[in-house]
Coordinates of C-alpha atoms in Angstrom, one line a residue:
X152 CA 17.9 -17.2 -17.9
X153 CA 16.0 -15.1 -15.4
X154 CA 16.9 -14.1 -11.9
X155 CA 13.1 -12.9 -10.8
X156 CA 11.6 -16.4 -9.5
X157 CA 12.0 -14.9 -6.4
X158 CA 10.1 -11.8 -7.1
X159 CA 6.9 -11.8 -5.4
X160 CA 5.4 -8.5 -6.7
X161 CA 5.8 -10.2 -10.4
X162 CA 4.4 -13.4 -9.2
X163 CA 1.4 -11.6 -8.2
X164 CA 1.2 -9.9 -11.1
X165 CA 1.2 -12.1 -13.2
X166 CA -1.3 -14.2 -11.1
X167 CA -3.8 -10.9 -11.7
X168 CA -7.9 -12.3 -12.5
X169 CA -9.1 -11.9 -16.1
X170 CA -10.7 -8.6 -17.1
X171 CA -14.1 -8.1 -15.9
X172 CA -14.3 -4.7 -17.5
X173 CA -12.7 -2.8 -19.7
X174 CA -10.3 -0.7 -17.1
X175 CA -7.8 -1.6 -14.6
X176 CA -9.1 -0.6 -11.4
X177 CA -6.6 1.3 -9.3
X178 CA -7.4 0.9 -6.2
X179 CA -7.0 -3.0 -6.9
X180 CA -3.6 -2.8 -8.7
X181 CA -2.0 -0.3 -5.5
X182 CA -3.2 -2.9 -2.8
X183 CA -2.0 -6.1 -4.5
X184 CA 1.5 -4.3 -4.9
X185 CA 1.4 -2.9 -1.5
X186 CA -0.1 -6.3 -0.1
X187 CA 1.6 -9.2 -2.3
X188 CA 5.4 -7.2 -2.1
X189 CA 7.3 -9.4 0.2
X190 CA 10.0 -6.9 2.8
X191 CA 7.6 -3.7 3.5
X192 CA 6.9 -2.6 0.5
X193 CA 5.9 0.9 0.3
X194 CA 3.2 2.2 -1.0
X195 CA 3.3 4.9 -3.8
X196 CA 3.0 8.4 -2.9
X197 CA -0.5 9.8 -3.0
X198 CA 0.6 13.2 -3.7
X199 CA -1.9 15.7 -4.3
X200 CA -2.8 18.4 -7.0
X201 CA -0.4 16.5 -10.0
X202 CA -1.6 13.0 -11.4
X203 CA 1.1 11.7 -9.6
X204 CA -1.8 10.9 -6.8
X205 CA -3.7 8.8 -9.2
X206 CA -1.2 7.2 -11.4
X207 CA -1.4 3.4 -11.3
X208 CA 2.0 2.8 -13.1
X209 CA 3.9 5.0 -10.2
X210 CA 6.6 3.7 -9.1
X211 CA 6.5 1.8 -5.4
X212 CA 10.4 2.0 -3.4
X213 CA 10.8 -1.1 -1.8
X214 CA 14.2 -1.6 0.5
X215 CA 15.1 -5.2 -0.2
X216 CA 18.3 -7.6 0.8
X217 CA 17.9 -9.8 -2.5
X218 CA 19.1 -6.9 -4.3
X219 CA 21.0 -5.0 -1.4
X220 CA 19.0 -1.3 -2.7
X221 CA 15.9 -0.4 -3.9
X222 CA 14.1 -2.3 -6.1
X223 CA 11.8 0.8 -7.3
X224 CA 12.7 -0.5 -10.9
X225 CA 11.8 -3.6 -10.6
X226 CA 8.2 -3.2 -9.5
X227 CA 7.8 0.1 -11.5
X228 CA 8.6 -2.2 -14.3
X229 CA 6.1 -4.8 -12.9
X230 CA 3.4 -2.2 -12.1
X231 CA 4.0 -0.9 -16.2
X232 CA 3.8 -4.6 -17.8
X233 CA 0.1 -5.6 -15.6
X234 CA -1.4 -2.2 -17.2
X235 CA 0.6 -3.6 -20.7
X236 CA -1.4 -6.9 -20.0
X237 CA -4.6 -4.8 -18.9
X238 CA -4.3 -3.1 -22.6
X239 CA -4.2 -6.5 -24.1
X240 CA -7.2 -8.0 -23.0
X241 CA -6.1 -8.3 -18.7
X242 CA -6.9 -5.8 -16.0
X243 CA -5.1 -6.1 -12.6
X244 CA -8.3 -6.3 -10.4
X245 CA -10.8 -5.5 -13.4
X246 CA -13.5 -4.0 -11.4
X247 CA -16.8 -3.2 -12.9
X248 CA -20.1 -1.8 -11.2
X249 CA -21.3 -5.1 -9.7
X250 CA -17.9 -6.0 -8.7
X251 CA -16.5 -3.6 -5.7
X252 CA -14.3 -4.6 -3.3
X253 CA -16.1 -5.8 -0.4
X254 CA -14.0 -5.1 2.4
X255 CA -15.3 -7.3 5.8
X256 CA -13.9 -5.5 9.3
X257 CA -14.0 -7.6 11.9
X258 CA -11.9 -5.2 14.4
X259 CA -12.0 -1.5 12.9
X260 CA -9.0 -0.2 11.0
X261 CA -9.0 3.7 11.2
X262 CA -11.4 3.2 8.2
X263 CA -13.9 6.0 10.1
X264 CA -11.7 9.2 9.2
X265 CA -11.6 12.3 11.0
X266 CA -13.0 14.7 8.1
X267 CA -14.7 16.7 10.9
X268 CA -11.6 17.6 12.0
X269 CA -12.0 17.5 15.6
X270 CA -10.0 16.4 18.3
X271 CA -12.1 14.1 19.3
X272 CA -12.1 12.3 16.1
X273 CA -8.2 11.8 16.1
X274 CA -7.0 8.3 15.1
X275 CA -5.2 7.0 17.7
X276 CA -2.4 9.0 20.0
X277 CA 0.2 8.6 17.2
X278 CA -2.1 10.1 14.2
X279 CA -1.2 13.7 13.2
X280 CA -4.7 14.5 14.3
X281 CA -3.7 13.8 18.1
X282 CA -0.3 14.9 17.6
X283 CA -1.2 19.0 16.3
X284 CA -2.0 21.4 18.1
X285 CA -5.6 22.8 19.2
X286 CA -6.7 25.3 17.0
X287 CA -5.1 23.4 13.7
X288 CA -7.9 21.0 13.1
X289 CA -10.5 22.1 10.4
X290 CA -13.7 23.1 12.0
X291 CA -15.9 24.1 9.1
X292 CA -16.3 20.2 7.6
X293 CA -19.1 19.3 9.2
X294 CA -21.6 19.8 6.5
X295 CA -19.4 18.0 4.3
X296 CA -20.5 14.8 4.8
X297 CA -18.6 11.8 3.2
X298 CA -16.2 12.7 1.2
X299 CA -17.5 10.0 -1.7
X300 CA -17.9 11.8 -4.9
X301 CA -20.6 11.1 -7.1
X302 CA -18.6 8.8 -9.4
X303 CA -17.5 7.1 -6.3
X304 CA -13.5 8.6 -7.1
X305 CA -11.2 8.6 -4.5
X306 CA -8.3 10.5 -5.5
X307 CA -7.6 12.8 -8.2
X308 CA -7.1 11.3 -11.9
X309 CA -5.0 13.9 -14.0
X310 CA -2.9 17.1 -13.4
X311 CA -5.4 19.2 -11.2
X312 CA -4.4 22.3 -9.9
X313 CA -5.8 23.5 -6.1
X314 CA -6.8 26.9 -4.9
X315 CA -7.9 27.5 -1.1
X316 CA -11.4 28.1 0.2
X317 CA -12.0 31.1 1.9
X318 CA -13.0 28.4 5.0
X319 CA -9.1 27.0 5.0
X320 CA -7.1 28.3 8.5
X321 CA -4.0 30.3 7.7
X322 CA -2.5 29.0 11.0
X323 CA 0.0 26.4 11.7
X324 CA 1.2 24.4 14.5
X325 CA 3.2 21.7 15.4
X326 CA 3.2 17.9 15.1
X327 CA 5.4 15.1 16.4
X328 CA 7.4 13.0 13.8
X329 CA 8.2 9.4 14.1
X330 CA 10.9 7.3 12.5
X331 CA 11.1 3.0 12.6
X332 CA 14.1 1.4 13.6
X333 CA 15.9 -1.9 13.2
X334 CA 13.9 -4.0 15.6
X335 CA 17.0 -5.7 18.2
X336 CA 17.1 -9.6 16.3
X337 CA 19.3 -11.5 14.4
X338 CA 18.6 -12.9 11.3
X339 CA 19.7 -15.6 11.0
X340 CA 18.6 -17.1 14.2
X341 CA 15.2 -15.5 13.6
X342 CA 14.9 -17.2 10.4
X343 CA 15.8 -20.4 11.5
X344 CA 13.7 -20.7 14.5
X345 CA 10.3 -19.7 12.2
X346 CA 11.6 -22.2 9.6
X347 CA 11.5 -24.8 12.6
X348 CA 8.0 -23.9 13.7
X349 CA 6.6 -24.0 10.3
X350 CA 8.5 -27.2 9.5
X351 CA 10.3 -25.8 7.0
X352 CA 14.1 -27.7 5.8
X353 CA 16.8 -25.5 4.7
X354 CA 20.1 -23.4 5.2
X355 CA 19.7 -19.3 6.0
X356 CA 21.8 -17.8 3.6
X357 CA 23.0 -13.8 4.9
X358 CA 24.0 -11.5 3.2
X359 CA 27.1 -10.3 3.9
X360 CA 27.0 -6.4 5.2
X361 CA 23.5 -6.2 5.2
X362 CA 20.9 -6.7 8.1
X363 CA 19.3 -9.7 5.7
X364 CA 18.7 -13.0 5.5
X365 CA 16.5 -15.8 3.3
X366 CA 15.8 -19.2 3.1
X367 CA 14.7 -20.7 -0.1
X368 CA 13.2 -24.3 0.6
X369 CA 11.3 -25.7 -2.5
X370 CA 8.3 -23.9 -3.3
X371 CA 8.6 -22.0 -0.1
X372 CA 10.9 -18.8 0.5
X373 CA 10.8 -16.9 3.7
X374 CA 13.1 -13.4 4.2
X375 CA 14.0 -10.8 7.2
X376 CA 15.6 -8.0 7.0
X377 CA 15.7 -5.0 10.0
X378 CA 12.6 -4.3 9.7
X379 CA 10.8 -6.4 7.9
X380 CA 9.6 -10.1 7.4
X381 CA 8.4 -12.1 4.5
X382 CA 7.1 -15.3 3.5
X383 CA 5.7 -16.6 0.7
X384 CA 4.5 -20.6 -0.5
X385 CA 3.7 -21.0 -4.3
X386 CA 2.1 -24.5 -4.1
X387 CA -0.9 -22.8 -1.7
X388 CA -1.2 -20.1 -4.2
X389 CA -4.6 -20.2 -6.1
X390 CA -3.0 -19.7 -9.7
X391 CA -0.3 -22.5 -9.1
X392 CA -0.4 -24.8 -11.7
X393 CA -1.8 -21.9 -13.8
X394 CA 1.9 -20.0 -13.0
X395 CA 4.5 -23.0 -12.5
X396 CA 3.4 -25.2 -15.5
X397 CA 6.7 -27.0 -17.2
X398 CA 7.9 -24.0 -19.6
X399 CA 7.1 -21.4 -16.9
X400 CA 9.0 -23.3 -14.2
X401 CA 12.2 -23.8 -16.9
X402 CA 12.4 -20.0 -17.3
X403 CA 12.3 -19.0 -13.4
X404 CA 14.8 -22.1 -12.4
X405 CA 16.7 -23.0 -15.9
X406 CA 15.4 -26.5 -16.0
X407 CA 16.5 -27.4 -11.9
X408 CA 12.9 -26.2 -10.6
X409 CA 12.7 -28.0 -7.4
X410 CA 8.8 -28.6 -7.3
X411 CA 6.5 -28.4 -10.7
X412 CA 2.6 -27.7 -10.9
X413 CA 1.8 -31.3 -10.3
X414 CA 2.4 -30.5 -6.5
X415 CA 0.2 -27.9 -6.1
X416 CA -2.3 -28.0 -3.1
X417 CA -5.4 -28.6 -4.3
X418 CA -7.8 -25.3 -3.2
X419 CA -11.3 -25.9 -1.2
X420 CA -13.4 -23.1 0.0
X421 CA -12.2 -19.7 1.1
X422 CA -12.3 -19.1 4.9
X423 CA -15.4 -17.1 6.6
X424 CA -13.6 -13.9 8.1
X425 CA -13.5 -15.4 12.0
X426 CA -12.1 -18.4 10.1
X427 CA -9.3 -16.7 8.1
X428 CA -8.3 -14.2 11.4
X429 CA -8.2 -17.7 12.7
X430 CA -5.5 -19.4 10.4
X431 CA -3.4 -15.7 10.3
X432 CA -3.0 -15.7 14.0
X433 CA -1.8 -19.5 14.1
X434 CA 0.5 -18.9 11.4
X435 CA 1.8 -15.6 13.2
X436 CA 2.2 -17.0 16.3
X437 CA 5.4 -19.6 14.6
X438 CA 7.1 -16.0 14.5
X439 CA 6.8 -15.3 17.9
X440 CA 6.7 -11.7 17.1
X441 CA 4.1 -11.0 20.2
X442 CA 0.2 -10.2 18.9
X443 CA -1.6 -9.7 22.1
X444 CA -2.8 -5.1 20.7
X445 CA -2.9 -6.3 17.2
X446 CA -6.6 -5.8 15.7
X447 CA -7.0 -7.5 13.1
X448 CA -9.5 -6.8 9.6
X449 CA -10.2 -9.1 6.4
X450 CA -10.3 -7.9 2.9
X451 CA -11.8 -9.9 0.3
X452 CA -12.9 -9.3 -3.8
X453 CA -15.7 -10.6 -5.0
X454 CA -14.4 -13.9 -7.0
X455 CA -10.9 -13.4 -6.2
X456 CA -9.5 -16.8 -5.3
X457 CA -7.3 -15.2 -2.3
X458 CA -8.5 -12.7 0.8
X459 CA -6.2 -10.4 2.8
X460 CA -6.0 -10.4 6.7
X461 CA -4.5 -7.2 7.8
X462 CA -3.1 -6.8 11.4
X463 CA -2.6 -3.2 13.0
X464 CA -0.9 -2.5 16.4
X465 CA -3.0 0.5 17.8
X466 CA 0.1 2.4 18.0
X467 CA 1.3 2.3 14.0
X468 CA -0.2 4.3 11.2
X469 CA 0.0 1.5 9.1
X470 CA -0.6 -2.5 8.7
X471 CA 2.2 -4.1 10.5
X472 CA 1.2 -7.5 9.2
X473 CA 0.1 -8.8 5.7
X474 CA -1.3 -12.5 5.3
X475 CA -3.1 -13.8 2.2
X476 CA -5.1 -16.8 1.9
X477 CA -6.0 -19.0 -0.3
X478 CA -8.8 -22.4 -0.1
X479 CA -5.4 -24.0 0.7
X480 CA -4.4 -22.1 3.4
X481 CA -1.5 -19.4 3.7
X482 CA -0.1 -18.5 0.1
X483 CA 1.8 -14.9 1.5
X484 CA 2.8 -13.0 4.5
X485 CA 4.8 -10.1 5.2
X486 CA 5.2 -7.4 8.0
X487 CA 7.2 -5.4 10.1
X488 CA 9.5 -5.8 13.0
X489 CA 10.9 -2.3 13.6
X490 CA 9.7 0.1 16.4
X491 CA 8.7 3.9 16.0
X492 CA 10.8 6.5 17.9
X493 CA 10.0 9.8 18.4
X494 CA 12.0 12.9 16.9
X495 CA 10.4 15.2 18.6
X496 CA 7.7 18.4 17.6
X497 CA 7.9 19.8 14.2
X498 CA 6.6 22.7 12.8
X499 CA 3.6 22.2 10.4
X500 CA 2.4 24.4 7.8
X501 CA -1.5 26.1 7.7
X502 CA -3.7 24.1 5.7
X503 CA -4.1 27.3 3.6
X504 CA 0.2 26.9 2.3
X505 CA -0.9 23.3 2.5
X506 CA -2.7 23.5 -0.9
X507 CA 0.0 26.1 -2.3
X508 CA 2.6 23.1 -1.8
X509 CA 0.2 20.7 -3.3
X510 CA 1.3 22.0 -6.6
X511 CA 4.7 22.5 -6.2
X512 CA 6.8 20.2 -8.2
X513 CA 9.4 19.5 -5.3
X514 CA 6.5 17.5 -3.7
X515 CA 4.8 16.2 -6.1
X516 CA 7.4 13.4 -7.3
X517 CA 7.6 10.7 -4.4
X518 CA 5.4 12.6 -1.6
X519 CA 3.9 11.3 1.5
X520 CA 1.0 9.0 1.6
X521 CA -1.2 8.2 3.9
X522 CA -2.4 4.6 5.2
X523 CA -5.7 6.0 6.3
X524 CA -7.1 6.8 3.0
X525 CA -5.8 3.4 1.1
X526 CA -7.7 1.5 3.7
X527 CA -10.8 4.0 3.2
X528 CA -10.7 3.6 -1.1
X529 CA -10.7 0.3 -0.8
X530 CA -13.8 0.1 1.0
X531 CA -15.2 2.5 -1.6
X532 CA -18.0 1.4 -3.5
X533 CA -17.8 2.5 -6.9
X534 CA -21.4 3.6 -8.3
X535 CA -20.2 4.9 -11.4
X536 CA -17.1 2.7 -13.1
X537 CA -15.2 5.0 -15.0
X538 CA -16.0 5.3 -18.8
X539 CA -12.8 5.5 -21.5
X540 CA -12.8 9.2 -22.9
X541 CA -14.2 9.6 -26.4
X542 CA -11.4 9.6 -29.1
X543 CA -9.8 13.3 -29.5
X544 CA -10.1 14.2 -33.2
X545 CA -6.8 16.2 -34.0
X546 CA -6.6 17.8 -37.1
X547 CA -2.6 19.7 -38.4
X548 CA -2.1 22.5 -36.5
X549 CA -4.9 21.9 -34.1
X550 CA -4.0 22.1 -30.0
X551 CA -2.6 19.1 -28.5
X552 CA -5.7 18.1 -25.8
X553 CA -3.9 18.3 -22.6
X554 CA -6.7 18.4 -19.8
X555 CA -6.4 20.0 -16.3
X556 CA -8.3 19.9 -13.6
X557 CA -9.3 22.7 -11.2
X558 CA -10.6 22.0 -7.8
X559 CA -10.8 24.5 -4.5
X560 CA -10.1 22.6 -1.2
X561 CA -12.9 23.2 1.2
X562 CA -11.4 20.7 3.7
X563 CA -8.0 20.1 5.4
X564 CA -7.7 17.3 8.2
X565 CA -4.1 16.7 10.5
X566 CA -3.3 12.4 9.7
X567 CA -0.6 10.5 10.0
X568 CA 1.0 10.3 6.8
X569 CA 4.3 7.8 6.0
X570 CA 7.3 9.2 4.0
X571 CA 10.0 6.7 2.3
X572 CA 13.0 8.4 2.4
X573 CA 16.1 7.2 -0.9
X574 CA 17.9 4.6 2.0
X575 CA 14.4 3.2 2.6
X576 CA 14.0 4.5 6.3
X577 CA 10.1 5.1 6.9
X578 CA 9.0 8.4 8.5
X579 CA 5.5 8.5 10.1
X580 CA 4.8 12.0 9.8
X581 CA 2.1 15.0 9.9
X582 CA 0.0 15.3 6.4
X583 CA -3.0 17.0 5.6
X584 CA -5.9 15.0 3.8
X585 CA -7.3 18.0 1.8
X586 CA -10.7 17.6 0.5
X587 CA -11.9 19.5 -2.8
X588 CA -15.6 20.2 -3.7
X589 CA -16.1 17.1 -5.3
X590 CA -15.0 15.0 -2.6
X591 CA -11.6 13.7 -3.6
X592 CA -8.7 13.7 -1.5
X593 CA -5.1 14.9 -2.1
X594 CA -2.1 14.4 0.8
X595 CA 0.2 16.9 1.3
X596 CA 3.1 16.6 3.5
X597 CA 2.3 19.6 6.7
X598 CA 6.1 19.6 7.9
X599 CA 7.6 23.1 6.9
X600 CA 10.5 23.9 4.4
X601 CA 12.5 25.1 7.9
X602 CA 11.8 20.8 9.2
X603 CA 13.7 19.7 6.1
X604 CA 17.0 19.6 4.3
X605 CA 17.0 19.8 0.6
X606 CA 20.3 19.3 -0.1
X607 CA 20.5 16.5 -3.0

């Protein structure tokens, strides 16, 4: 009936804990796309200045084999039905005051941000920060201090327009851009090899024309593509025989399911973080994708069932690996194979035309986002949940309420910002964390109109 059994975002989704409040949190809902998507999912753009930086429901491009294009519909679908369950009594990640994600480092993650703006607080050789030039880092943040608002907000919520503060440089510069290529393997053999290591029975299908492969064995399906790697095993998943009970298992597989909830692994104890780092390296190392400069973090929620190990080369801007576990051991993995390559020096914008662009509508729809901040909301703790709005009272004829914000940017910092382009190629490339009064962040692509072609 259905052709989605294979869909990991839905399966997470759908696996989402009860409510513990009365609102979705956000922050909760982007990671588990961004972290439970098999094939490098992408996450959604954090423009600035529109409410497209806030918007739970946005849409997240994901370049994936099994459908040979983008599945952007498919998980803007899936993002739109967990907010639909969230309204009916279900929040994706529910968080309420005593319930903040308690993110556990145990090697750091580019979570301490450069708002000073200094050189020497650039993250990493490859972070816009170290790629500008002198003189184009903010100087005047220092008396900022966090950037945590009082409400303990990240990002923007709602249209909000930007002006300038008189402390924003009018100068620009240039950055270097970086774009990831097909890593040199072959499907196929790859697949087959980690399918040996893991013990794994079953034929590689490819896909004919495309740099894809899969191998669906039981409850267990593992996927590569150019660039990316996936794997996923619904019997170690904490919601198993919750998800793959008899009617649920006769929609996904029409009555052939090939495993049903009565083999689900039974789950102990979640790992300690040394533990968990632990179990994702051994599980890694049947890839034999080389780990030796990967630092790795854990993520965990307070009485989530599952935790997060993320693993970062030092030289990426984002997590290049993705494993979840469960008290029965790996449930999820994905990552990426691909290697950067420089393009060269592009001109950048001032931070000053920075916030002018943050309002313009041509980057506003599917801008640039930037790993940095993701890791840093998460590790927010929230100190004042969000309340619902009191009930407008309209009246005939009355004004339609149809709030904006206004915010003036008092800080602009050079990061390393990623940019999905429509054939799913990633761009790592220069974009300004602005910082308004209140302490919430918008991104803004830096490269200048003359560094990009707008033909449709």
């Amino acid at each position: 009936m259905f052709d989605d059994h294979d869909d990991e975002a839905l399966h997470r989704l759908r696996a989402a804990d009860p409510a513990r409040g009365a609102h979705p949190d956000q922050a909760s809902l982007r990671r588990r796309l961004m972290d439970r998507t098999p094939l490098g999912l992408r996450a959604a753009g954090l423009t600035g200045g529109s409410s497209a930086g806030a918007d739970p429901d946005r849409a997240v491009r994901v370049q994936d084999g099994t459908t040979r294009g983008s599945r952007s519909t498919l998980v803007a679908a899936a993002a739109a039905a967990a907010l639909a369950i969230a309204a009916g009594g279900y929040a994706v990640g529910a968080q309420t005051a005593d319930d903040a994600p308690g993110g556990t480092g145990v090697a750091a993650t580019g979570t301490d941000d450069d708002r000073s703006g200094t050189p020497d607080h650039a993250a990493g050789e490859d972070s816009a920060s170290g790629m500008a030039e002198p003189g184009i880092q903010d100087e005047y943040a220092d008396d900022q201090g966090s950037a945590e608002s009082a409400t303990g907000s990240y990002y923007p919520y709602g249209p909000t327009v930007l002006s300038a503060g008189p402390e924003l440089s009018t100068e620009g510069g240039t950055g270097e851009v970086k774009v990831l290529r097909a890593a040199d393997v072959d499907p196929v053999e790859f697949l087959s090899s980690w399918a040996a290591e893991l013990g794994v029975e079953g034929d590689v299908e490819e896909m004919e024309g495309d740099d894809y492969a899969d191998l669906t064995s039981g409850a267990i399906y593992l996927s590569l593509s150019s660039t990316d790697f996936s794997y996923s095993n619904m019997l170690t998943d904490p919601y198993c025989e919750e998800m793959y009970g008899e009617s649920t298992l006769d929609i996904f597989f029409g009555g052939s399911a090939p495993f049903s909830g009565e083999d689900c692994l039974p789950a102990g104890d979640l790992p300690s973080d040394e533990e968990a780092i632990a179990q994702a390296q051994e599980f890694m190392a049947t890839t034999g994708i080389p780990l030796d400069d990967v630092e790795w973090s854990v993520y965990r929620y307070e009485d989530d069932p599952q935790m997060n190990v993320s693993g970062r080369r030092p030289d990426r801007p984002a997590n290049t690996i993705e494993v979840t576990l469960s008290g029965a051991g790996v449930s999820g993995a994905y990552g990426s194979l691909g290697e950067y390559e420089s393009l060269g020096e592009y001109p950048l914008l001032s931070p000053a035309e920075a916030v002018e662009r943050a309002s313009d509508p041509r980057f506003t729809w599917a801008g640039v986002w930037i790993p940095e901040l993701d890791d840093e909301a998460l590790m927010l703790e929230e100190t004042d949940p969000a309340q619902a709005p009191e009930r407008f009272e309209l009246t005939a004829g009355s004004p339609i309420p149809y709030p904006v914000n206004e915010a003036t940017i008092v800080d602009a910092t050079l990061k390393t910002g990623i940019l999905s382009l429509d054939d799913g190629t990633e761009v790592a490339v220069p974009a300004y964390d602005l910082v308004d009064e209140d302490g919430l962040h918008h991104a803004v692509l830096a490269l200048s109109e003359e560094a990009l072609d707008f033909t449709p």
